[in-house]
Amino acid sequence: MVRSRTVWAAAALMTATLAVAVTPAEAAPAAAPRAAAACPTGWGSVAKTYSAGTAESVTNVRTGRHDCYDRFVVDVPGAASNELGYSVQYVDRLYQDGSGRPIPVGGGAVLEVRVNAPAYDVDTGAPTYPGRVAQPLPGVDLTGYGTFRDTRYAGSFEGVTQLGLGVRARLPFRVLRLDGALVVDVAHSWTAAR
């Protein structure tokens, strides 16, 4: 009799364990909403410059989207970071170097990006970047960007390549010099959270 109670108790315990194991679990609680990214502040919107220059040529311009900012990259392969001179500033209107021709750029504000590197081979004069004056930058698609609205090529004159970047509004930006590239990041807003 004791043995049959033990068998029955063991069977009951096993049945309860199996019932728990095969019962569908309740849906896991939804993931908590993603916390607002802590975005950098203090970049400011005043002109930024670095005096240097290189004979290495501009070959490409590309963009990227990030949580806190949109990124604009000018590729200058072979140039060391300390050789990449630039002038980046907000302007009322983009004027082409040499001719003074105004170049319309869409957006609430225009950021003029000058890179002290030619967009042509200094020995042959052959173009190294396929941009056409007053036209959008080739291969750059700004669909879905939070800050960028338009891009324009203004040309390359006396070893300086000039680009126009249309942005949503006059927003803070920073400039980074890397080996082989000049980077301009424009924040999505003036606040610390996106």
JSON list of C-alpha atoms in Angstrom, two decimals:
[
{"chain": "A", "resi": 1, "resn": "MET", "atom": "CA", "xyz": [0.00, 0.00, 0.00]},
{"chain": "A", "resi": 2, "resn": "VAL", "atom": "CA", "xyz": [2.82, 2.39, 0.85]},
{"chain": "A", "resi": 3, "resn": "ARG", "atom": "CA", "xyz": [4.46, 1.51, -2.41]},
{"chain": "A", "resi": 4, "resn": "SER", "atom": "CA", "xyz": [1.36, 2.31, -4.48]},
{"chain": "A", "resi": 5, "resn": "ARG", "atom": "CA", "xyz": [1.00, 5.71, -2.73]},
{"chain": "A", "resi": 6, "resn": "THR", "atom": "CA", "xyz": [4.59, 6.48, -3.62]},
{"chain": "A", "resi": 7, "resn": "VAL", "atom": "CA", "xyz": [3.99, 5.49, -7.25]},
{"chain": "A", "resi": 8, "resn": "TRP", "atom": "CA", "xyz": [0.82, 7.60, -7.36]},
{"chain": "A", "resi": 9, "resn": "ALA", "atom": "CA", "xyz": [2.57, 10.59, -5.77]},
{"chain": "A", "resi": 10, "resn": "ALA", "atom": "CA", "xyz": [5.44, 10.30, -8.22]},
{"chain": "A", "resi": 11, "resn": "ALA", "atom": "CA", "xyz": [3.00, 10.05, -11.14]},
{"chain": "A", "resi": 12, "resn": "ALA", "atom": "CA", "xyz": [1.06, 13.10, -9.91]},
{"chain": "A", "resi": 13, "resn": "LEU", "atom": "CA", "xyz": [4.27, 15.11, -9.50]},
{"chain": "A", "resi": 14, "resn": "MET", "atom": "CA", "xyz": [5.48, 14.11, -12.98]},
{"chain": "A", "resi": 15, "resn": "THR", "atom": "CA", "xyz": [2.10, 15.02, -14.52]},
{"chain": "A", "resi": 16, "resn": "ALA", "atom": "CA", "xyz": [2.18, 18.46, -12.87]},
{"chain": "A", "resi": 17, "resn": "THR", "atom": "CA", "xyz": [5.73, 19.04, -14.07]},
{"chain": "A", "resi": 18, "resn": "LEU", "atom": "CA", "xyz": [4.83, 18.05, -17.63]},
{"chain": "A", "resi": 19, "resn": "ALA", "atom": "CA", "xyz": [1.73, 20.24, -17.58]},
{"chain": "A", "resi": 20, "resn": "VAL", "atom": "CA", "xyz": [3.84, 23.26, -16.66]},
{"chain": "A", "resi": 21, "resn": "ALA", "atom": "CA", "xyz": [6.44, 22.43, -19.32]},
{"chain": "A", "resi": 22, "resn": "VAL", "atom": "CA", "xyz": [3.92, 22.15, -22.17]},
{"chain": "A", "resi": 23, "resn": "THR", "atom": "CA", "xyz": [1.66, 25.03, -21.17]},
{"chain": "A", "resi": 24, "resn": "PRO", "atom": "CA", "xyz": [2.33, 27.92, -23.56]},
{"chain": "A", "resi": 25, "resn": "ALA", "atom": "CA", "xyz": [4.23, 30.69, -21.93]},
{"chain": "A", "resi": 26, "resn": "GLU", "atom": "CA", "xyz": [2.65, 34.10, -21.81]},
{"chain": "A", "resi": 27, "resn": "ALA", "atom": "CA", "xyz": [4.06, 36.57, -24.27]},
{"chain": "A", "resi": 28, "resn": "ALA", "atom": "CA", "xyz": [7.20, 38.16, -23.00]},
{"chain": "A", "resi": 29, "resn": "PRO", "atom": "CA", "xyz": [6.70, 41.76, -22.01]},
{"chain": "A", "resi": 30, "resn": "ALA", "atom": "CA", "xyz": [7.36, 44.14, -24.87]},
{"chain": "A", "resi": 31, "resn": "ALA", "atom": "CA", "xyz": [10.85, 45.53, -24.94]},
{"chain": "A", "resi": 32, "resn": "ALA", "atom": "CA", "xyz": [11.10, 48.84, -23.23]},
{"chain": "A", "resi": 33, "resn": "PRO", "atom": "CA", "xyz": [11.17, 51.74, -25.66]},
{"chain": "A", "resi": 34, "resn": "ARG", "atom": "CA", "xyz": [14.70, 52.62, -26.69]},
{"chain": "A", "resi": 35, "resn": "ALA", "atom": "CA", "xyz": [16.05, 55.39, -24.55]},
{"chain": "A", "resi": 36, "resn": "ALA", "atom": "CA", "xyz": [16.84, 58.60, -26.36]},
{"chain": "A", "resi": 37, "resn": "ALA", "atom": "CA", "xyz": [20.41, 58.59, -27.56]},
{"chain": "A", "resi": 38, "resn": "ALA", "atom": "CA", "xyz": [22.74, 60.87, -25.68]},
{"chain": "A", "resi": 39, "resn": "CYS", "atom": "CA", "xyz": [23.81, 63.13, -28.50]},
{"chain": "A", "resi": 40, "resn": "PRO", "atom": "CA", "xyz": [26.91, 65.32, -28.38]},
{"chain": "A", "resi": 41, "resn": "THR", "atom": "CA", "xyz": [26.46, 69.01, -27.88]},
{"chain": "A", "resi": 42, "resn": "GLY", "atom": "CA", "xyz": [28.79, 71.95, -28.03]},
{"chain": "A", "resi": 43, "resn": "TRP", "atom": "CA", "xyz": [29.80, 71.65, -31.68]},
{"chain": "A", "resi": 44, "resn": "GLY", "atom": "CA", "xyz": [28.45, 75.07, -32.55]},
{"chain": "A", "resi": 45, "resn": "SER", "atom": "CA", "xyz": [27.70, 76.54, -35.96]},
{"chain": "A", "resi": 46, "resn": "VAL", "atom": "CA", "xyz": [30.55, 79.00, -36.47]},
{"chain": "A", "resi": 47, "resn": "ALA", "atom": "CA", "xyz": [33.05, 78.62, -39.33]},
{"chain": "A", "resi": 48, "resn": "LYS", "atom": "CA", "xyz": [35.72, 75.97, -38.85]},
{"chain": "A", "resi": 49, "resn": "THR", "atom": "CA", "xyz": [39.03, 76.02, -40.73]},
{"chain": "A", "resi": 50, "resn": "TYR", "atom": "CA", "xyz": [42.38, 74.25, -40.84]},
{"chain": "A", "resi": 51, "resn": "SER", "atom": "CA", "xyz": [45.20, 75.64, -42.96]},
{"chain": "A", "resi": 52, "resn": "ALA", "atom": "CA", "xyz": [47.02, 72.92, -44.86]},
{"chain": "A", "resi": 53, "resn": "GLY", "atom": "CA", "xyz": [46.90, 71.49, -48.36]},
{"chain": "A", "resi": 54, "resn": "THR", "atom": "CA", "xyz": [47.64, 68.40, -50.37]},
{"chain": "A", "resi": 55, "resn": "ALA", "atom": "CA", "xyz": [48.24, 67.51, -54.01]},
{"chain": "A", "resi": 56, "resn": "GLU", "atom": "CA", "xyz": [46.34, 64.24, -53.45]},
{"chain": "A", "resi": 57, "resn": "SER", "atom": "CA", "xyz": [43.02, 64.30, -55.29]},
{"chain": "A", "resi": 58, "resn": "VAL", "atom": "CA", "xyz": [39.39, 64.15, -54.23]},
{"chain": "A", "resi": 59, "resn": "THR", "atom": "CA", "xyz": [37.90, 60.94, -55.65]},
{"chain": "A", "resi": 60, "resn": "ASN", "atom": "CA", "xyz": [34.50, 60.53, -53.99]},
{"chain": "A", "resi": 61, "resn": "VAL", "atom": "CA", "xyz": [31.88, 62.12, -51.75]},
{"chain": "A", "resi": 62, "resn": "ARG", "atom": "CA", "xyz": [29.54, 59.96, -49.67]},
{"chain": "A", "resi": 63, "resn": "THR", "atom": "CA", "xyz": [27.07, 60.37, -46.84]},
{"chain": "A", "resi": 64, "resn": "GLY", "atom": "CA", "xyz": [25.78, 58.37, -43.89]},
{"chain": "A", "resi": 65, "resn": "ARG", "atom": "CA", "xyz": [22.97, 58.51, -41.33]},
{"chain": "A", "resi": 66, "resn": "HIS", "atom": "CA", "xyz": [23.54, 58.20, -37.59]},
{"chain": "A", "resi": 67, "resn": "ASP", "atom": "CA", "xyz": [21.28, 58.50, -34.53]},
{"chain": "A", "resi": 68, "resn": "CYS", "atom": "CA", "xyz": [22.41, 62.02, -33.66]},
{"chain": "A", "resi": 69, "resn": "TYR", "atom": "CA", "xyz": [23.75, 63.45, -36.91]},
{"chain": "A", "resi": 70, "resn": "ASP", "atom": "CA", "xyz": [24.13, 63.06, -40.66]},
{"chain": "A", "resi": 71, "resn": "ARG", "atom": "CA", "xyz": [27.65, 62.53, -42.00]},
{"chain": "A", "resi": 72, "resn": "PHE", "atom": "CA", "xyz": [29.27, 63.98, -45.15]},
{"chain": "A", "resi": 73, "resn": "VAL", "atom": "CA", "xyz": [32.60, 62.44, -46.20]},
{"chain": "A", "resi": 74, "resn": "VAL", "atom": "CA", "xyz": [35.02, 63.70, -48.85]},
{"chain": "A", "resi": 75, "resn": "ASP", "atom": "CA", "xyz": [37.47, 60.97, -49.83]},
{"chain": "A", "resi": 76, "resn": "VAL", "atom": "CA", "xyz": [41.05, 62.08, -50.58]},
{"chain": "A", "resi": 77, "resn": "PRO", "atom": "CA", "xyz": [43.01, 58.80, -50.74]},
{"chain": "A", "resi": 78, "resn": "GLY", "atom": "CA", "xyz": [46.68, 59.12, -49.91]},
{"chain": "A", "resi": 79, "resn": "ALA", "atom": "CA", "xyz": [46.32, 62.36, -47.94]},
{"chain": "A", "resi": 80, "resn": "ALA", "atom": "CA", "xyz": [47.47, 62.28, -44.32]},
{"chain": "A", "resi": 81, "resn": "SER", "atom": "CA", "xyz": [45.09, 63.83, -41.80]},
{"chain": "A", "resi": 82, "resn": "ASN", "atom": "CA", "xyz": [47.50, 66.71, -41.11]},
{"chain": "A", "resi": 83, "resn": "GLU", "atom": "CA", "xyz": [47.53, 67.56, -44.86]},
{"chain": "A", "resi": 84, "resn": "LEU", "atom": "CA", "xyz": [43.75, 67.93, -45.18]},
{"chain": "A", "resi": 85, "resn": "GLY", "atom": "CA", "xyz": [43.05, 71.63, -44.98]},
{"chain": "A", "resi": 86, "resn": "TYR", "atom": "CA", "xyz": [39.49, 72.86, -45.10]},
{"chain": "A", "resi": 87, "resn": "SER", "atom": "CA", "xyz": [37.03, 75.67, -44.54]},
{"chain": "A", "resi": 88, "resn": "VAL", "atom": "CA", "xyz": [33.47, 74.74, -43.55]},
{"chain": "A", "resi": 89, "resn": "GLN", "atom": "CA", "xyz": [30.92, 77.44, -42.86]},
{"chain": "A", "resi": 90, "resn": "TYR", "atom": "CA", "xyz": [27.31, 78.48, -43.26]},
{"chain": "A", "resi": 91, "resn": "VAL", "atom": "CA", "xyz": [26.79, 80.90, -46.13]},
{"chain": "A", "resi": 92, "resn": "ASP", "atom": "CA", "xyz": [23.78, 82.87, -47.33]},
{"chain": "A", "resi": 93, "resn": "ARG", "atom": "CA", "xyz": [24.41, 81.61, -50.85]},
{"chain": "A", "resi": 94, "resn": "LEU", "atom": "CA", "xyz": [26.96, 79.34, -52.53]},
{"chain": "A", "resi": 95, "resn": "TYR", "atom": "CA", "xyz": [29.15, 81.17, -55.08]},
{"chain": "A", "resi": 96, "resn": "GLN", "atom": "CA", "xyz": [31.52, 79.27, -57.34]},
{"chain": "A", "resi": 97, "resn": "ASP", "atom": "CA", "xyz": [35.21, 80.11, -56.86]},
{"chain": "A", "resi": 98, "resn": "GLY", "atom": "CA", "xyz": [36.78, 81.84, -59.83]},
{"chain": "A", "resi": 99, "resn": "SER", "atom": "CA", "xyz": [33.58, 82.79, -61.66]},
{"chain": "A", "resi": 100, "resn": "GLY", "atom": "CA", "xyz": [31.47, 84.07, -58.76]},
{"chain": "A", "resi": 101, "resn": "ARG", "atom": "CA", "xyz": [28.51, 82.23, -60.27]},
{"chain": "A", "resi": 102, "resn": "PRO", "atom": "CA", "xyz": [25.71, 81.61, -57.73]},
{"chain": "A", "resi": 103, "resn": "ILE", "atom": "CA", "xyz": [24.77, 77.96, -57.32]},
{"chain": "A", "resi": 104, "resn": "PRO", "atom": "CA", "xyz": [21.33, 77.24, -55.83]},
{"chain": "A", "resi": 105, "resn": "VAL", "atom": "CA", "xyz": [21.34, 74.73, -52.96]},
{"chain": "A", "resi": 106, "resn": "GLY", "atom": "CA", "xyz": [18.08, 73.47, -51.42]},
{"chain": "A", "resi": 107, "resn": "GLY", "atom": "CA", "xyz": [17.40, 73.43, -47.69]},
{"chain": "A", "resi": 108, "resn": "GLY", "atom": "CA", "xyz": [16.87, 75.84, -44.83]},
{"chain": "A", "resi": 109, "resn": "ALA", "atom": "CA", "xyz": [20.61, 76.62, -44.61]},
{"chain": "A", "resi": 110, "resn": "VAL", "atom": "CA", "xyz": [23.66, 76.13, -46.81]},
{"chain": "A", "resi": 111, "resn": "LEU", "atom": "CA", "xyz": [26.95, 74.74, -45.53]},
{"chain": "A", "resi": 112, "resn": "GLU", "atom": "CA", "xyz": [29.89, 75.48, -47.83]},
{"chain": "A", "resi": 113, "resn": "VAL", "atom": "CA", "xyz": [32.58, 72.78, -47.65]},
{"chain": "A", "resi": 114, "resn": "ARG", "atom": "CA", "xyz": [35.99, 73.65, -49.13]},
{"chain": "A", "resi": 115, "resn": "VAL", "atom": "CA", "xyz": [38.66, 70.97, -49.14]},
{"chain": "A", "resi": 116, "resn": "ASN", "atom": "CA", "xyz": [42.23, 72.05, -49.87]},
{"chain": "A", "resi": 117, "resn": "ALA", "atom": "CA", "xyz": [42.70, 69.23, -52.37]},
{"chain": "A", "resi": 118, "resn": "PRO", "atom": "CA", "xyz": [42.05, 69.25, -56.13]},
{"chain": "A", "resi": 119, "resn": "ALA", "atom": "CA", "xyz": [39.37, 67.16, -57.83]},
{"chain": "A", "resi": 120, "resn": "TYR", "atom": "CA", "xyz": [41.77, 66.59, -60.71]},
{"chain": "A", "resi": 121, "resn": "ASP", "atom": "CA", "xyz": [45.18, 65.00, -61.28]},
{"chain": "A", "resi": 122, "resn": "VAL", "atom": "CA", "xyz": [47.75, 67.77, -60.72]},
{"chain": "A", "resi": 123, "resn": "ASP", "atom": "CA", "xyz": [50.08, 66.32, -63.35]},
{"chain": "A", "resi": 124, "resn": "THR", "atom": "CA", "xyz": [47.59, 65.80, -66.17]},
{"chain": "A", "resi": 125, "resn": "GLY", "atom": "CA", "xyz": [44.60, 67.97, -65.25]},
{"chain": "A", "resi": 126, "resn": "ALA", "atom": "CA", "xyz": [42.29, 64.98, -65.74]},
{"chain": "A", "resi": 127, "resn": "PRO", "atom": "CA", "xyz": [39.27, 64.98, -63.41]},
{"chain": "A", "resi": 128, "resn": "THR", "atom": "CA", "xyz": [39.43, 62.53, -60.48]},
{"chain": "A", "resi": 129, "resn": "TYR", "atom": "CA", "xyz": [35.88, 63.22, -59.28]},
{"chain": "A", "resi": 130, "resn": "PRO", "atom": "CA", "xyz": [32.88, 62.98, -61.65]},
{"chain": "A", "resi": 131, "resn": "GLY", "atom": "CA", "xyz": [30.99, 65.98, -60.24]},
{"chain": "A", "resi": 132, "resn": "ARG", "atom": "CA", "xyz": [29.42, 68.50, -62.60]},
{"chain": "A", "resi": 133, "resn": "VAL", "atom": "CA", "xyz": [29.22, 72.16, -61.59]},
{"chain": "A", "resi": 134, "resn": "ALA", "atom": "CA", "xyz": [25.84, 73.19, -60.10]},
{"chain": "A", "resi": 135, "resn": "GLN", "atom": "CA", "xyz": [24.58, 69.58, -60.18]},
{"chain": "A", "resi": 136, "resn": "PRO", "atom": "CA", "xyz": [23.81, 67.22, -57.25]},
{"chain": "A", "resi": 137, "resn": "LEU", "atom": "CA", "xyz": [26.77, 65.11, -56.16]},
{"chain": "A", "resi": 138, "resn": "PRO", "atom": "CA", "xyz": [26.93, 61.84, -58.11]},
{"chain": "A", "resi": 139, "resn": "GLY", "atom": "CA", "xyz": [25.99, 58.73, -56.16]},
{"chain": "A", "resi": 140, "resn": "VAL", "atom": "CA", "xyz": [24.64, 60.66, -53.15]},
{"chain": "A", "resi": 141, "resn": "ASP", "atom": "CA", "xyz": [21.00, 59.85, -52.26]},
{"chain": "A", "resi": 142, "resn": "LEU", "atom": "CA", "xyz": [19.64, 61.84, -49.30]},
{"chain": "A", "resi": 143, "resn": "THR", "atom": "CA", "xyz": [16.29, 60.04, -49.05]},
{"chain": "A", "resi": 144, "resn": "GLY", "atom": "CA", "xyz": [15.41, 59.49, -45.39]},
{"chain": "A", "resi": 145, "resn": "TYR", "atom": "CA", "xyz": [18.06, 61.80, -43.93]},
{"chain": "A", "resi": 146, "resn": "GLY", "atom": "CA", "xyz": [17.13, 63.79, -40.82]},
{"chain": "A", "resi": 147, "resn": "THR", "atom": "CA", "xyz": [19.26, 66.84, -41.56]},
{"chain": "A", "resi": 148, "resn": "PHE", "atom": "CA", "xyz": [20.63, 66.77, -45.13]},
{"chain": "A", "resi": 149, "resn": "ARG", "atom": "CA", "xyz": [18.41, 68.13, -47.91]},
{"chain": "A", "resi": 150, "resn": "ASP", "atom": "CA", "xyz": [20.61, 68.78, -50.97]},
{"chain": "A", "resi": 151, "resn": "THR", "atom": "CA", "xyz": [24.17, 68.62, -52.31]},
{"chain": "A", "resi": 152, "resn": "ARG", "atom": "CA", "xyz": [25.87, 70.56, -55.11]},
{"chain": "A", "resi": 153, "resn": "TYR", "atom": "CA", "xyz": [29.26, 70.48, -56.75]},
{"chain": "A", "resi": 154, "resn": "ALA", "atom": "CA", "xyz": [30.77, 73.94, -57.18]},
{"chain": "A", "resi": 155, "resn": "GLY", "atom": "CA", "xyz": [34.00, 72.83, -58.85]},
{"chain": "A", "resi": 156, "resn": "SER", "atom": "CA", "xyz": [37.70, 72.62, -58.14]},
{"chain": "A", "resi": 157, "resn": "PHE", "atom": "CA", "xyz": [39.72, 75.79, -58.60]},
{"chain": "A", "resi": 158, "resn": "GLU", "atom": "CA", "xyz": [43.42, 76.31, -57.89]},
{"chain": "A", "resi": 159, "resn": "GLY", "atom": "CA", "xyz": [43.69, 73.13, -55.82]},
{"chain": "A", "resi": 160, "resn": "VAL", "atom": "CA", "xyz": [40.56, 73.71, -53.72]},
{"chain": "A", "resi": 161, "resn": "THR", "atom": "CA", "xyz": [37.41, 71.62, -54.18]},
{"chain": "A", "resi": 162, "resn": "GLN", "atom": "CA", "xyz": [34.17, 73.39, -53.30]},
{"chain": "A", "resi": 163, "resn": "LEU", "atom": "CA", "xyz": [30.92, 71.65, -52.35]},
{"chain": "A", "resi": 164, "resn": "GLY", "atom": "CA", "xyz": [27.52, 72.85, -51.16]},
{"chain": "A", "resi": 165, "resn": "LEU", "atom": "CA", "xyz": [25.51, 70.97, -48.55]},
{"chain": "A", "resi": 166, "resn": "GLY", "atom": "CA", "xyz": [21.88, 71.97, -48.02]},
{"chain": "A", "resi": 167, "resn": "VAL", "atom": "CA", "xyz": [20.65, 71.23, -44.49]},
{"chain": "A", "resi": 168, "resn": "ARG", "atom": "CA", "xyz": [17.25, 71.48, -42.77]},
{"chain": "A", "resi": 169, "resn": "ALA", "atom": "CA", "xyz": [18.30, 74.49, -40.65]},
{"chain": "A", "resi": 170, "resn": "ARG", "atom": "CA", "xyz": [21.42, 76.14, -39.29]},
{"chain": "A", "resi": 171, "resn": "LEU", "atom": "CA", "xyz": [22.48, 73.32, -36.97]},
{"chain": "A", "resi": 172, "resn": "PRO", "atom": "CA", "xyz": [25.69, 72.56, -35.07]},
{"chain": "A", "resi": 173, "resn": "PHE", "atom": "CA", "xyz": [28.43, 70.72, -36.95]},
{"chain": "A", "resi": 174, "resn": "ARG", "atom": "CA", "xyz": [31.93, 69.36, -36.46]},
{"chain": "A", "resi": 175, "resn": "VAL", "atom": "CA", "xyz": [34.78, 68.61, -38.85]},
{"chain": "A", "resi": 176, "resn": "LEU", "atom": "CA", "xyz": [37.11, 65.61, -38.50]},
{"chain": "A", "resi": 177, "resn": "ARG", "atom": "CA", "xyz": [40.34, 65.05, -40.42]},
{"chain": "A", "resi": 178, "resn": "LEU", "atom": "CA", "xyz": [41.20, 61.39, -41.00]},
{"chain": "A", "resi": 179, "resn": "ASP", "atom": "CA", "xyz": [43.89, 59.83, -43.14]},
{"chain": "A", "resi": 180, "resn": "GLY", "atom": "CA", "xyz": [42.31, 59.84, -46.59]},
{"chain": "A", "resi": 181, "resn": "ALA", "atom": "CA", "xyz": [39.07, 61.64, -45.72]},
{"chain": "A", "resi": 182, "resn": "LEU", "atom": "CA", "xyz": [37.52, 64.83, -44.44]},
{"chain": "A", "resi": 183, "resn": "VAL", "atom": "CA", "xyz": [34.34, 64.28, -42.41]},
{"chain": "A", "resi": 184, "resn": "VAL", "atom": "CA", "xyz": [31.60, 66.82, -41.66]},
{"chain": "A", "resi": 185, "resn": "ASP", "atom": "CA", "xyz": [28.92, 65.77, -39.15]},
{"chain": "A", "resi": 186, "resn": "VAL", "atom": "CA", "xyz": [25.78, 67.91, -38.86]},
{"chain": "A", "resi": 187, "resn": "ALA", "atom": "CA", "xyz": [23.62, 67.35, -35.76]},
{"chain": "A", "resi": 188, "resn": "HIS", "atom": "CA", "xyz": [19.89, 66.65, -36.04]},
{"chain": "A", "resi": 189, "resn": "SER", "atom": "CA", "xyz": [19.15, 69.28, -33.38]},
{"chain": "A", "resi": 190, "resn": "TRP", "atom": "CA", "xyz": [20.66, 71.67, -30.86]},
{"chain": "A", "resi": 191, "resn": "THR", "atom": "CA", "xyz": [19.52, 69.56, -27.90]},
{"chain": "A", "resi": 192, "resn": "ALA", "atom": "CA", "xyz": [21.27, 66.66, -26.19]},
{"chain": "A", "resi": 193, "resn": "ALA", "atom": "CA", "xyz": [18.57, 64.12, -27.06]},
{"chain": "A", "resi": 194, "resn": "ARG", "atom": "CA", "xyz": [17.42, 63.31, -30.55]}
]
